[in-house]
Amino acid sequence: MDILILAVVIAVVVVGALGGLIVGSRRKKQLPPPPSAAPDITAPPAEPHVGDEAETPREEPRRTVEEVDLPDGSAPVVVEEPPTEAPAIEIPEPTAGRLVRLRARLSRSQNALGKGLLTLLSREHLDEDTWEEVEDTLLTADVGVQPTLELVERLRERVKVLGTRTPAELRGLLREELVALIDPGMDRTVHTENETGGPGIVMVVGVNGTGKTTTTGKLARVLVADGNTVVLGAADTFRAAAADQLETWGERVGAHTVRGPEAGDPASVAFDAVKEGKEMAADVVLIDTAGRLHTKTGLMDELGKVKRVVEKHAPLDEVLLVLDATTGQNGLVQARVFAEVVDITGIVLTKLDGTAKGGIVVAVQRELGVPVKLIGLGEGADDLAPFEPDAFVDALIGE
Ligand SMILES: Nc1nc2c(ncn2[C@@H]2O[C@H](COP(=O)(O)OP(=O)(O)O)[C@@H](O)[C@H]2O)c(=O)[nH]1
Ligand SMILES: [Mg+2]
């Protein structure tokens, strides 16, 4: 009797597990939207949720800058007046070749996208099913429908011409096509030369939690490493902590931070930051803004106002939109809304270290027609790299 019950239990468990497997693989198959779902991507930003937090709950205790990356010896050396002692100024890492140094951070995307594609293309018979898997791989990595279809068509053509395929040939071919998809011709310099001869003005925008303040801080380090003097404008006036966070980044590299009263007017902080930047003959002013806005109209009013007020001094040289690479399609919707509000001149894709969806680089550039200029590959102070299509693709498909 007992044995019978045991047998039934085992049978139920086995059937359940098999069922799970089947459902699992079906679900996997359904994951990438079919080509007919393309309108999704171009659908109007019906409810863009601009005021929303990015996916993970951002109100959780967040690691602060100090907790994240202070190397051992960099704490302020207290000599006589402990509270006012300035922290030791750090010398940031040089920016050249950063992406190459940080390429291991792309390992998730590398495994999902680069290695996945190479393995598929190395199959002896490239039948319809295999090509469908290639498509699925690209869609799952957030490359986007249109670019995926284009790439697969190009690959099919070129693989046919190749006839026999050596791994080296395949890698070369895939590399060329991926680089072409990312469009190596786009200008990816972060422009910081103001035509008026005053400081270059860069405004950083994006939804709360995407990494604006962190990126502003990291960018300040990049600029300082390249020999510029930098002024930071803390135009996120929602919380005093936001200005503190920015100021801490500034102090570490010796950049002056201009801030206003909590809940004060962001536009006047931005205006003052540029004013002080001019007075100090700084090379660049970086303006960090708030992303916690509850309606699209609110966002429009506020960012538009910040921009207009700053432009009483001089035109903006860059408006960088910060997008969290882990939020996928949601990030694209955000991108569209921000692009309606201000002229975005460059994209910063953060958190590429935490996702297998490196293909979002392609999708977001297509969406806005604006180049990805910088990528975030970690929380560390020097984990922001200039985006280089060749080095990026090399990192994806490995050596
Ligand atoms: N892993 C990872 N975390 C990042 C990156 N950029 C920013 N973050 C983290 O994202 C969180 C939110 O960043 P923050 O700059 O405060 O976002 P903001 O609200 O847009 O200003 C912080 O914990 C950052 O350390 C990145 O490239 N990689
Ligand atoms: Mg912030």
Tab-separated table of N, CA and C in Angstrom, residues 12-171:
chain	number	residue	atom	x	y	z
A	12	VAL	N	3.771	11.423	-10.103
A	12	VAL	CA	3.282	12.800	-10.184
A	12	VAL	C	4.441	13.775	-10.300
A	13	VAL	N	5.472	13.515	-9.498
A	13	VAL	CA	6.630	14.409	-9.524
A	13	VAL	C	7.283	14.390	-10.896
A	14	VAL	N	7.465	13.180	-11.447
A	14	VAL	CA	8.133	13.074	-12.740
A	14	VAL	C	7.323	13.763	-13.829
A	15	VAL	N	6.026	13.508	-13.836
A	15	VAL	CA	5.173	14.142	-14.851
A	15	VAL	C	5.227	15.659	-14.694
A	16	GLY	N	5.185	16.093	-13.442
A	16	GLY	CA	5.231	17.544	-13.183
A	16	GLY	C	6.519	18.143	-13.722
A	17	ALA	N	7.619	17.459	-13.448
A	17	ALA	CA	8.908	17.998	-13.880
A	17	ALA	C	8.978	18.060	-15.397
A	18	LEU	N	8.503	16.976	-16.036
A	18	LEU	CA	8.522	16.965	-17.506
A	18	LEU	C	7.670	18.087	-18.057
A	19	GLY	N	6.479	18.215	-17.433
A	19	GLY	CA	5.585	19.291	-17.851
A	19	GLY	C	6.293	20.628	-17.754
A	20	GLY	N	6.988	20.805	-16.643
A	20	GLY	CA	7.717	22.056	-16.419
A	20	GLY	C	8.737	22.287	-17.523
A	21	LEU	N	9.451	21.201	-17.849
A	21	LEU	CA	10.465	21.327	-18.893
A	21	LEU	C	9.841	21.761	-20.207
A	22	ILE	N	8.715	21.079	-20.506
A	22	ILE	CA	8.093	21.390	-21.794
A	22	ILE	C	7.591	22.827	-21.808
A	23	VAL	N	6.907	23.182	-20.723
A	23	VAL	CA	6.420	24.559	-20.660
A	23	VAL	C	7.588	25.511	-20.755
A	24	GLY	N	8.666	25.130	-20.034
A	24	GLY	CA	9.840	25.991	-20.030
A	24	GLY	C	10.363	26.209	-21.442
A	25	SER	N	10.481	25.093	-22.202
A	25	SER	CA	11.075	25.281	-23.519
A	25	SER	C	10.104	25.990	-24.452
A	26	ARG	N	8.804	25.764	-24.229
A	26	ARG	CA	7.841	26.503	-25.056
A	26	ARG	C	7.930	27.987	-24.774
A	27	ARG	N	8.020	28.246	-23.490
A	27	ARG	CA	8.052	29.650	-23.128
A	27	ARG	C	9.280	30.316	-23.760
A	28	LYS	N	10.381	29.575	-23.742
A	28	LYS	CA	11.611	30.103	-24.299
A	28	LYS	C	11.395	30.441	-25.786
A	29	LYS	N	10.702	29.509	-26.433
A	29	LYS	CA	10.455	29.693	-27.857
A	29	LYS	C	9.637	30.960	-28.102
A	30	GLN	N	8.720	31.219	-27.137
A	30	GLN	CA	7.816	32.346	-27.365
A	30	GLN	C	8.421	33.672	-26.961
A	31	LEU	N	9.527	33.598	-26.285
A	31	LEU	CA	10.070	34.813	-25.688
A	31	LEU	C	10.252	35.966	-26.673
A	32	PRO	N	11.026	35.733	-27.745
A	32	PRO	CA	11.256	36.872	-28.630
A	32	PRO	C	9.982	37.179	-29.403
A	33	PRO	N	9.623	38.423	-29.494
A	33	PRO	CA	8.407	38.753	-30.214
A	33	PRO	C	8.571	38.386	-31.688
A	34	PRO	N	7.548	37.816	-32.303
A	34	PRO	CA	7.629	37.512	-33.721
A	34	PRO	C	7.703	38.813	-34.516
A	35	PRO	N	8.191	38.731	-35.744
A	35	PRO	CA	8.336	39.944	-36.551
A	35	PRO	C	7.049	40.752	-36.621
A	36	SER	N	5.916	40.051	-36.548
A	36	SER	CA	4.662	40.779	-36.661
A	36	SER	C	4.394	41.644	-35.440
A	37	ALA	N	5.190	41.434	-34.395
A	37	ALA	CA	5.001	42.250	-33.192
A	37	ALA	C	5.749	43.568	-33.308
A	38	ALA	N	6.351	43.794	-34.477
A	38	ALA	CA	7.161	44.996	-34.652
A	38	ALA	C	6.477	46.290	-34.225
A	39	PRO	N	5.181	46.466	-34.528
A	39	PRO	CA	4.536	47.732	-34.185
A	39	PRO	C	4.652	48.066	-32.707
A	40	ASP	N	4.803	47.037	-31.895
A	40	ASP	CA	5.022	47.255	-30.467
A	40	ASP	C	6.072	48.311	-30.195
A	41	ILE	N	7.141	48.163	-30.928
A	41	ILE	CA	8.302	49.002	-30.663
A	41	ILE	C	8.043	50.439	-31.081
A	42	THR	N	7.237	50.583	-32.146
A	42	THR	CA	6.990	51.934	-32.607
A	42	THR	C	5.684	52.490	-32.063
A	43	ALA	N	5.025	51.678	-31.216
A	43	ALA	CA	3.753	52.134	-30.667
A	43	ALA	C	3.947	53.441	-29.914
A	44	PRO	N	2.918	54.280	-29.897
A	44	PRO	CA	3.065	55.567	-29.210
A	44	PRO	C	3.327	55.336	-27.735
A	45	PRO	N	4.070	56.201	-27.130
A	45	PRO	CA	4.402	56.025	-25.716
A	45	PRO	C	3.184	56.287	-24.862
A	46	ALA	N	2.205	55.402	-25.000
A	46	ALA	CA	0.910	55.632	-24.404
A	46	ALA	C	1.013	56.056	-22.947
A	47	GLU	N	1.499	55.139	-22.126
A	47	GLU	CA	1.711	55.488	-20.727
A	47	GLU	C	3.182	55.310	-20.440
A	48	PRO	N	3.949	56.302	-20.708
A	48	PRO	CA	5.398	56.117	-20.653
A	48	PRO	C	5.938	55.935	-19.251
A	49	HIS	N	5.135	56.232	-18.278
A	49	HIS	CA	5.596	56.074	-16.896
A	49	HIS	C	6.899	56.811	-16.640
A	50	VAL	N	6.941	58.010	-17.102
A	50	VAL	CA	8.177	58.759	-16.927
A	50	VAL	C	8.510	58.933	-15.471
A	51	GLY	N	7.473	59.136	-14.698
A	51	GLY	CA	7.730	59.360	-13.291
A	51	GLY	C	8.085	58.094	-12.537
A	52	ASP	N	7.908	56.956	-13.216
A	52	ASP	CA	8.173	55.706	-12.532
A	52	ASP	C	9.640	55.554	-12.198
A	53	GLU	N	9.849	54.757	-11.209
A	53	GLU	CA	11.214	54.360	-10.919
A	53	GLU	C	11.608	53.350	-11.976
A	54	ALA	N	12.901	53.207	-12.234
A	54	ALA	CA	13.329	52.144	-13.125
A	54	ALA	C	13.037	50.834	-12.402
A	55	GLU	N	13.175	49.707	-13.150
A	55	GLU	CA	12.571	48.462	-12.715
A	55	GLU	C	12.760	48.039	-11.254
A	56	THR	N	13.984	47.970	-10.826
A	56	THR	CA	14.193	47.554	-9.446
A	56	THR	C	13.760	48.666	-8.510
A	57	PRO	N	13.234	48.306	-7.348
A	57	PRO	CA	12.776	49.345	-6.428
A	57	PRO	C	13.957	50.213	-5.993
A	58	ARG	N	13.877	51.471	-6.356
A	58	ARG	CA	15.028	52.336	-6.109
A	58	ARG	C	15.034	52.907	-4.711
A	59	GLU	N	13.956	52.671	-3.979
A	59	GLU	CA	13.933	53.242	-2.650
A	59	GLU	C	14.607	52.345	-1.628
A	60	GLU	N	15.004	51.175	-2.086
A	60	GLU	CA	15.750	50.316	-1.176
A	60	GLU	C	17.020	51.041	-0.766
A	61	PRO	N	17.539	50.684	0.372
A	61	PRO	CA	18.793	51.318	0.769
A	61	PRO	C	19.801	51.149	-0.356
A	62	ARG	N	20.288	52.214	-0.828
A	62	ARG	CA	21.180	52.199	-1.965
A	62	ARG	C	22.605	52.301	-1.483
A	63	ARG	N	23.473	51.651	-2.164
A	63	ARG	CA	24.854	51.828	-1.790
A	63	ARG	C	25.280	53.229	-2.198
A	64	THR	N	25.916	53.903	-1.334
A	64	THR	CA	26.333	55.248	-1.687
A	64	THR	C	27.714	55.176	-2.305
A	65	VAL	N	28.092	56.296	-2.860
A	65	VAL	CA	29.382	56.366	-3.523
A	65	VAL	C	30.506	55.932	-2.587
A	66	GLU	N	30.434	56.430	-1.367
A	66	GLU	CA	31.526	56.133	-0.444
A	66	GLU	C	31.634	54.641	-0.174
A	67	GLU	N	30.455	54.003	-0.099
A	67	GLU	CA	30.487	52.585	0.232
A	67	GLU	C	30.968	51.746	-0.935
A	68	VAL	N	30.739	52.257	-2.118
A	68	VAL	CA	30.989	51.427	-3.274
A	68	VAL	C	32.462	51.239	-3.565
A	69	ASP	N	33.191	52.329	-3.641
A	69	ASP	CA	34.451	52.148	-4.351
A	69	ASP	C	35.668	52.842	-3.763
A	70	LEU	N	35.546	53.348	-2.572
A	70	LEU	CA	36.717	54.033	-2.059
A	70	LEU	C	37.854	53.049	-1.867
A	71	PRO	N	38.931	53.231	-2.616
A	71	PRO	CA	40.081	52.374	-2.371
A	71	PRO	C	40.603	52.639	-0.963
A	72	ASP	N	41.278	51.631	-0.434
A	72	ASP	CA	41.677	51.695	0.970
A	72	ASP	C	42.289	53.010	1.421
A	73	GLY	N	43.270	53.470	0.692
A	73	GLY	CA	44.040	54.597	1.200
A	73	GLY	C	43.412	55.953	0.952
A	74	SER	N	42.209	55.992	0.397
A	74	SER	CA	41.736	57.282	-0.070
A	74	SER	C	40.872	58.033	0.948
A	75	ALA	N	40.620	57.451	2.086
A	75	ALA	CA	39.832	58.150	3.086
A	75	ALA	C	40.593	59.400	3.526
A	76	PRO	N	39.840	60.441	3.870
A	76	PRO	CA	40.514	61.670	4.264
A	76	PRO	C	41.513	61.407	5.393
A	77	VAL	N	42.683	61.941	5.232
A	77	VAL	CA	43.674	61.797	6.293
A	77	VAL	C	43.415	62.918	7.291
A	78	VAL	N	42.984	62.557	8.446
A	78	VAL	CA	42.609	63.564	9.433
A	78	VAL	C	43.855	64.065	10.146
A	79	VAL	N	44.085	65.370	10.044
A	79	VAL	CA	45.269	65.906	10.696
A	79	VAL	C	44.880	66.737	11.909
A	80	GLU	N	44.257	67.914	11.662
A	80	GLU	CA	43.955	68.757	12.815
A	80	GLU	C	42.474	69.069	12.980
A	81	GLU	N	41.845	69.473	11.886
A	81	GLU	CA	40.437	69.831	12.002
A	81	GLU	C	39.613	68.773	11.294
A	82	PRO	N	39.307	67.724	11.981
A	82	PRO	CA	38.656	66.582	11.327
A	82	PRO	C	37.449	66.924	10.463
A	83	PRO	N	36.473	67.726	10.947
A	83	PRO	CA	35.249	67.876	10.165
A	83	PRO	C	35.464	68.598	8.838
A	84	THR	N	36.421	69.481	8.742
A	84	THR	CA	36.548	70.273	7.531
A	84	THR	C	37.668	69.775	6.614
A	85	GLU	N	38.351	68.744	7.038
A	85	GLU	CA	39.471	68.246	6.241
A	85	GLU	C	38.996	67.765	4.864
A	86	ALA	N	39.586	68.285	3.815
A	86	ALA	CA	39.186	67.865	2.467
A	86	ALA	C	39.747	66.483	2.162
A	87	PRO	N	38.961	65.667	1.467
A	87	PRO	CA	39.477	64.338	1.134
A	87	PRO	C	40.612	64.442	0.130
A	88	ALA	N	41.465	63.441	0.147
A	88	ALA	CA	42.563	63.418	-0.809
A	88	ALA	C	41.976	63.355	-2.215
A	89	ILE	N	42.564	64.117	-3.118
A	89	ILE	CA	42.079	64.117	-4.498
A	89	ILE	C	42.596	62.871	-5.216
A	90	GLU	N	41.680	62.209	-5.884
A	90	GLU	CA	42.066	60.988	-6.591
A	90	GLU	C	42.490	61.300	-8.015
A	91	ILE	N	43.365	60.481	-8.520
A	91	ILE	CA	43.733	60.600	-9.931
A	91	ILE	C	42.997	59.494	-10.682
A	92	PRO	N	41.998	59.881	-11.486
A	92	PRO	CA	41.227	58.853	-12.194
A	92	PRO	C	42.073	58.124	-13.227
A	93	GLU	N	41.619	56.936	-13.554
A	93	GLU	CA	42.272	56.147	-14.606
A	93	GLU	C	42.171	56.867	-15.938
A	94	PRO	N	43.179	56.714	-16.782
A	94	PRO	CA	43.062	57.277	-18.131
A	94	PRO	C	41.863	56.656	-18.847
A	95	THR	N	41.298	57.396	-19.795
A	95	THR	CA	40.073	56.908	-20.428
A	95	THR	C	40.346	56.038	-21.649
A	96	ALA	N	41.509	56.235	-22.267
A	96	ALA	CA	41.781	55.462	-23.479
A	96	ALA	C	41.833	53.974	-23.157
A	97	GLY	N	41.187	53.189	-23.990
A	97	GLY	CA	41.237	51.740	-23.826
A	97	GLY	C	40.435	51.198	-22.658
A	98	ARG	N	39.566	52.023	-22.103
A	98	ARG	CA	38.797	51.528	-20.951
A	98	ARG	C	37.901	50.353	-21.310
A	99	LEU	N	37.278	50.450	-22.478
A	99	LEU	CA	36.352	49.389	-22.849
A	99	LEU	C	37.101	48.054	-22.945
A	100	VAL	N	38.296	48.116	-23.462
A	100	VAL	CA	39.088	46.892	-23.566
A	100	VAL	C	39.402	46.354	-22.167
A	101	ARG	N	39.762	47.279	-21.276
A	101	ARG	CA	40.072	46.831	-19.908
A	101	ARG	C	38.856	46.240	-19.216
A	102	LEU	N	37.691	46.787	-19.534
A	102	LEU	CA	36.469	46.380	-18.825
A	102	LEU	C	35.681	45.311	-19.575
A	103	ARG	N	36.273	44.758	-20.627
A	103	ARG	CA	35.441	43.907	-21.491
A	103	ARG	C	34.903	42.663	-20.806
A	104	ALA	N	35.620	42.186	-19.786
A	104	ALA	CA	35.133	40.992	-19.081
A	104	ALA	C	33.767	41.244	-18.442
A	105	ARG	N	33.470	42.532	-18.178
A	105	ARG	CA	32.176	42.876	-17.576
A	105	ARG	C	31.009	42.564	-18.511
A	106	LEU	N	31.309	42.419	-19.762
A	106	LEU	CA	30.238	42.129	-20.721
A	106	LEU	C	29.993	40.639	-20.847
A	107	SER	N	30.498	39.859	-19.898
A	107	SER	CA	30.471	38.407	-20.071
A	107	SER	C	29.061	37.850	-20.260
A	108	ARG	N	28.072	38.444	-19.592
A	108	ARG	CA	26.718	37.908	-19.762
A	108	ARG	C	26.235	38.102	-21.194
A	109	SER	N	26.450	39.300	-21.709
A	109	SER	CA	26.070	39.540	-23.099
A	109	SER	C	26.908	38.676	-24.026
A	110	GLN	N	28.164	38.507	-23.631
A	110	GLN	CA	29.052	37.715	-24.481
A	110	GLN	C	28.544	36.287	-24.614
A	111	ASN	N	28.173	35.711	-23.486
A	111	ASN	CA	27.707	34.325	-23.539
A	111	ASN	C	26.385	34.200	-24.278
A	112	ALA	N	25.496	35.122	-23.988
A	112	ALA	CA	24.168	35.024	-24.590
A	112	ALA	C	24.192	35.359	-26.078
A	113	LEU	N	24.911	36.400	-26.407
A	113	LEU	CA	24.836	36.906	-27.780
A	113	LEU	C	25.983	36.365	-28.635
A	114	GLY	N	27.191	36.757	-28.300
A	114	GLY	CA	28.341	36.422	-29.144
A	114	GLY	C	28.554	34.924	-29.282
A	115	LYS	N	28.747	34.269	-28.144
A	115	LYS	CA	29.024	32.829	-28.195
A	115	LYS	C	27.840	32.070	-28.750
A	116	GLY	N	26.627	32.492	-28.363
A	116	GLY	CA	25.413	31.853	-28.855
A	116	GLY	C	25.361	31.871	-30.376
A	117	LEU	N	25.625	33.024	-30.947
A	117	LEU	CA	25.557	33.145	-32.404
A	117	LEU	C	26.639	32.307	-33.075
A	118	LEU	N	27.848	32.381	-32.535
A	118	LEU	CA	28.941	31.620	-33.144
A	118	LEU	C	28.654	30.121	-33.122
A	119	THR	N	28.125	29.649	-32.007
A	119	THR	CA	27.812	28.224	-31.907
A	119	THR	C	26.778	27.827	-32.947
A	120	LEU	N	25.737	28.652	-33.064
A	120	LEU	CA	24.685	28.334	-34.033
A	120	LEU	C	25.238	28.315	-35.463
A	121	LEU	N	26.038	29.315	-35.771
A	121	LEU	CA	26.541	29.418	-37.147
A	121	LEU	C	27.553	28.324	-37.477
A	122	SER	N	28.109	27.692	-36.435
A	122	SER	CA	29.089	26.629	-36.678
A	122	SER	C	28.435	25.284	-36.964
A	123	ARG	N	27.124	25.218	-36.824
A	123	ARG	CA	26.453	23.945	-37.094
A	123	ARG	C	26.702	23.507	-38.525
A	124	GLU	N	26.714	22.207	-38.672
A	124	GLU	CA	27.008	21.688	-40.009
A	124	GLU	C	25.916	22.091	-41.005
A	125	HIS	N	24.684	21.889	-40.581
A	125	HIS	CA	23.578	22.252	-41.482
A	125	HIS	C	22.857	23.480	-40.965
A	126	LEU	N	22.905	24.512	-41.751
A	126	LEU	CA	22.184	25.715	-41.346
A	126	LEU	C	20.792	25.685	-41.970
A	127	ASP	N	19.893	25.007	-41.271
A	127	ASP	CA	18.534	24.903	-41.818
A	127	ASP	C	17.657	26.023	-41.259
A	128	GLU	N	16.404	26.010	-41.679
A	128	GLU	CA	15.470	27.062	-41.245
A	128	GLU	C	15.414	27.196	-39.733
A	129	ASP	N	15.396	26.037	-39.068
A	129	ASP	CA	15.307	26.059	-37.607
A	129	ASP	C	16.487	26.788	-36.996
A	130	THR	N	17.656	26.537	-37.553
A	130	THR	CA	18.845	27.195	-37.007
A	130	THR	C	18.763	28.712	-37.207
A	131	TRP	N	18.343	29.103	-38.382
A	131	TRP	CA	18.230	30.550	-38.620
A	131	TRP	C	17.191	31.173	-37.694
A	132	GLU	N	16.165	30.412	-37.411
A	132	GLU	CA	15.171	30.924	-36.475
A	132	GLU	C	15.790	31.094	-35.086
A	133	GLU	N	16.662	30.141	-34.749
A	133	GLU	CA	17.343	30.261	-33.450
A	133	GLU	C	18.279	31.461	-33.423
A	134	VAL	N	18.915	31.724	-34.557
A	134	VAL	CA	19.768	32.913	-34.636
A	134	VAL	C	18.916	34.160	-34.382
A	135	GLU	N	17.769	34.196	-35.033
A	135	GLU	CA	16.843	35.317	-34.828
A	135	GLU	C	16.438	35.447	-33.368
A	136	ASP	N	16.064	34.308	-32.784
A	136	ASP	CA	15.647	34.320	-31.381
A	136	ASP	C	16.751	34.858	-30.482
A	137	THR	N	17.974	34.411	-30.756
A	137	THR	CA	19.110	34.856	-29.945
A	137	THR	C	19.248	36.372	-30.000
A	138	LEU	N	19.131	36.923	-31.200
A	138	LEU	CA	19.276	38.371	-31.354
A	138	LEU	C	18.126	39.113	-30.679
A	139	LEU	N	16.918	38.603	-30.854
A	139	LEU	CA	15.761	39.270	-30.253
A	139	LEU	C	15.822	39.206	-28.739
A	140	THR	N	16.247	38.065	-28.224
A	140	THR	CA	16.348	37.917	-26.775
A	140	THR	C	17.390	38.872	-26.196
A	141	ALA	N	18.403	39.184	-26.998
A	141	ALA	CA	19.433	40.114	-26.527
A	141	ALA	C	19.035	41.560	-26.782
A	142	ASP	N	17.753	41.796	-27.114
A	142	ASP	CA	17.216	43.151	-27.282
A	142	ASP	C	17.750	43.922	-28.482
A	143	VAL	N	18.208	43.198	-29.504
A	143	VAL	CA	18.708	43.894	-30.691
A	143	VAL	C	17.583	44.657	-31.392
A	144	GLY	N	16.368	44.155	-31.259
A	144	GLY	CA	15.230	44.810	-31.916
A	144	GLY	C	14.864	44.072	-33.192
A	145	VAL	N	13.600	44.169	-33.578
A	145	VAL	CA	13.091	43.353	-34.677
A	145	VAL	C	13.732	43.702	-36.020
A	146	GLN	N	13.672	44.972	-36.386
A	146	GLN	CA	14.165	45.359	-37.701
A	146	GLN	C	15.652	45.053	-37.876
A	147	PRO	N	16.502	45.486	-36.935
A	147	PRO	CA	17.927	45.167	-37.064
A	147	PRO	C	18.175	43.657	-37.113
A	148	THR	N	17.389	42.890	-36.358
A	148	THR	CA	17.570	41.443	-36.351
A	148	THR	C	17.298	40.862	-37.737
A	149	LEU	N	16.182	41.278	-38.321
A	149	LEU	CA	15.839	40.753	-39.646
A	149	LEU	C	16.923	41.123	-40.659
A	150	GLU	N	17.397	42.347	-40.575
A	150	GLU	CA	18.458	42.777	-41.495
A	150	GLU	C	19.707	41.932	-41.331
A	151	LEU	N	20.091	41.746	-40.078
A	151	LEU	CA	21.334	41.013	-39.819
A	151	LEU	C	21.225	39.567	-40.293
A	152	VAL	N	20.104	38.937	-40.005
A	152	VAL	CA	19.952	37.538	-40.399
A	152	VAL	C	19.972	37.408	-41.924
A	153	GLU	N	19.367	38.351	-42.593
A	153	GLU	CA	19.373	38.288	-44.052
A	153	GLU	C	20.803	38.394	-44.589
A	154	ARG	N	21.544	39.352	-44.049
A	154	ARG	CA	22.946	39.534	-44.476
A	154	ARG	C	23.762	38.291	-44.182
A	155	LEU	N	23.579	37.723	-42.987
A	155	LEU	CA	24.346	36.543	-42.610
A	155	LEU	C	24.023	35.362	-43.524
A	156	ARG	N	22.755	35.170	-43.797
A	156	ARG	CA	22.360	34.042	-44.652
A	156	ARG	C	23.026	34.147	-46.004
A	157	GLU	N	22.985	35.349	-46.566
A	157	GLU	CA	23.618	35.581	-47.860
A	157	GLU	C	25.100	35.253	-47.822
A	158	ARG	N	25.756	35.830	-46.830
A	158	ARG	CA	27.217	35.707	-46.791
A	158	ARG	C	27.660	34.297	-46.446
A	159	VAL	N	26.898	33.615	-45.594
A	159	VAL	CA	27.263	32.244	-45.249
A	159	VAL	C	27.118	31.340	-46.481
A	160	LYS	N	26.092	31.636	-47.271
A	160	LYS	CA	25.885	30.846	-48.488
A	160	LYS	C	27.089	31.004	-49.418
A	161	VAL	N	27.520	32.238	-49.585
A	161	VAL	CA	28.668	32.512	-50.452
A	161	VAL	C	29.919	31.812	-49.944
A	162	LEU	N	30.045	31.765	-48.609
A	162	LEU	CA	31.238	31.153	-48.011
A	162	LEU	C	31.379	29.671	-48.375
A	163	GLY	N	30.275	28.966	-48.447
A	163	GLY	CA	30.353	27.523	-48.650
A	163	GLY	C	30.864	26.863	-47.394
A	164	THR	N	32.046	26.280	-47.433
A	164	THR	CA	32.596	25.704	-46.202
A	164	THR	C	32.960	26.835	-45.257
A	165	ARG	N	32.781	26.573	-43.961
A	165	ARG	CA	32.992	27.647	-42.993
A	165	ARG	C	34.019	27.246	-41.954
A	166	THR	N	35.072	28.000	-41.839
A	166	THR	CA	35.983	27.768	-40.719
A	166	THR	C	35.534	28.686	-39.586
A	167	PRO	N	35.855	28.305	-38.351
A	167	PRO	CA	35.467	29.160	-37.217
A	167	PRO	C	36.008	30.580	-37.368
A	168	ALA	N	37.215	30.685	-37.888
A	168	ALA	CA	37.808	32.019	-38.030
A	168	ALA	C	37.017	32.858	-39.033
A	169	GLU	N	36.610	32.216	-40.123
A	169	GLU	CA	35.835	32.938	-41.131
A	169	GLU	C	34.504	33.404	-40.553
A	170	LEU	N	33.872	32.500	-39.823
A	170	LEU	CA	32.579	32.845	-39.232
A	170	LEU	C	32.690	34.004	-38.264
A	171	ARG	N	33.729	33.938	-37.448
A	171	ARG	CA	33.910	35.011	-36.471
A	171	ARG	C	34.115	36.340	-37.192
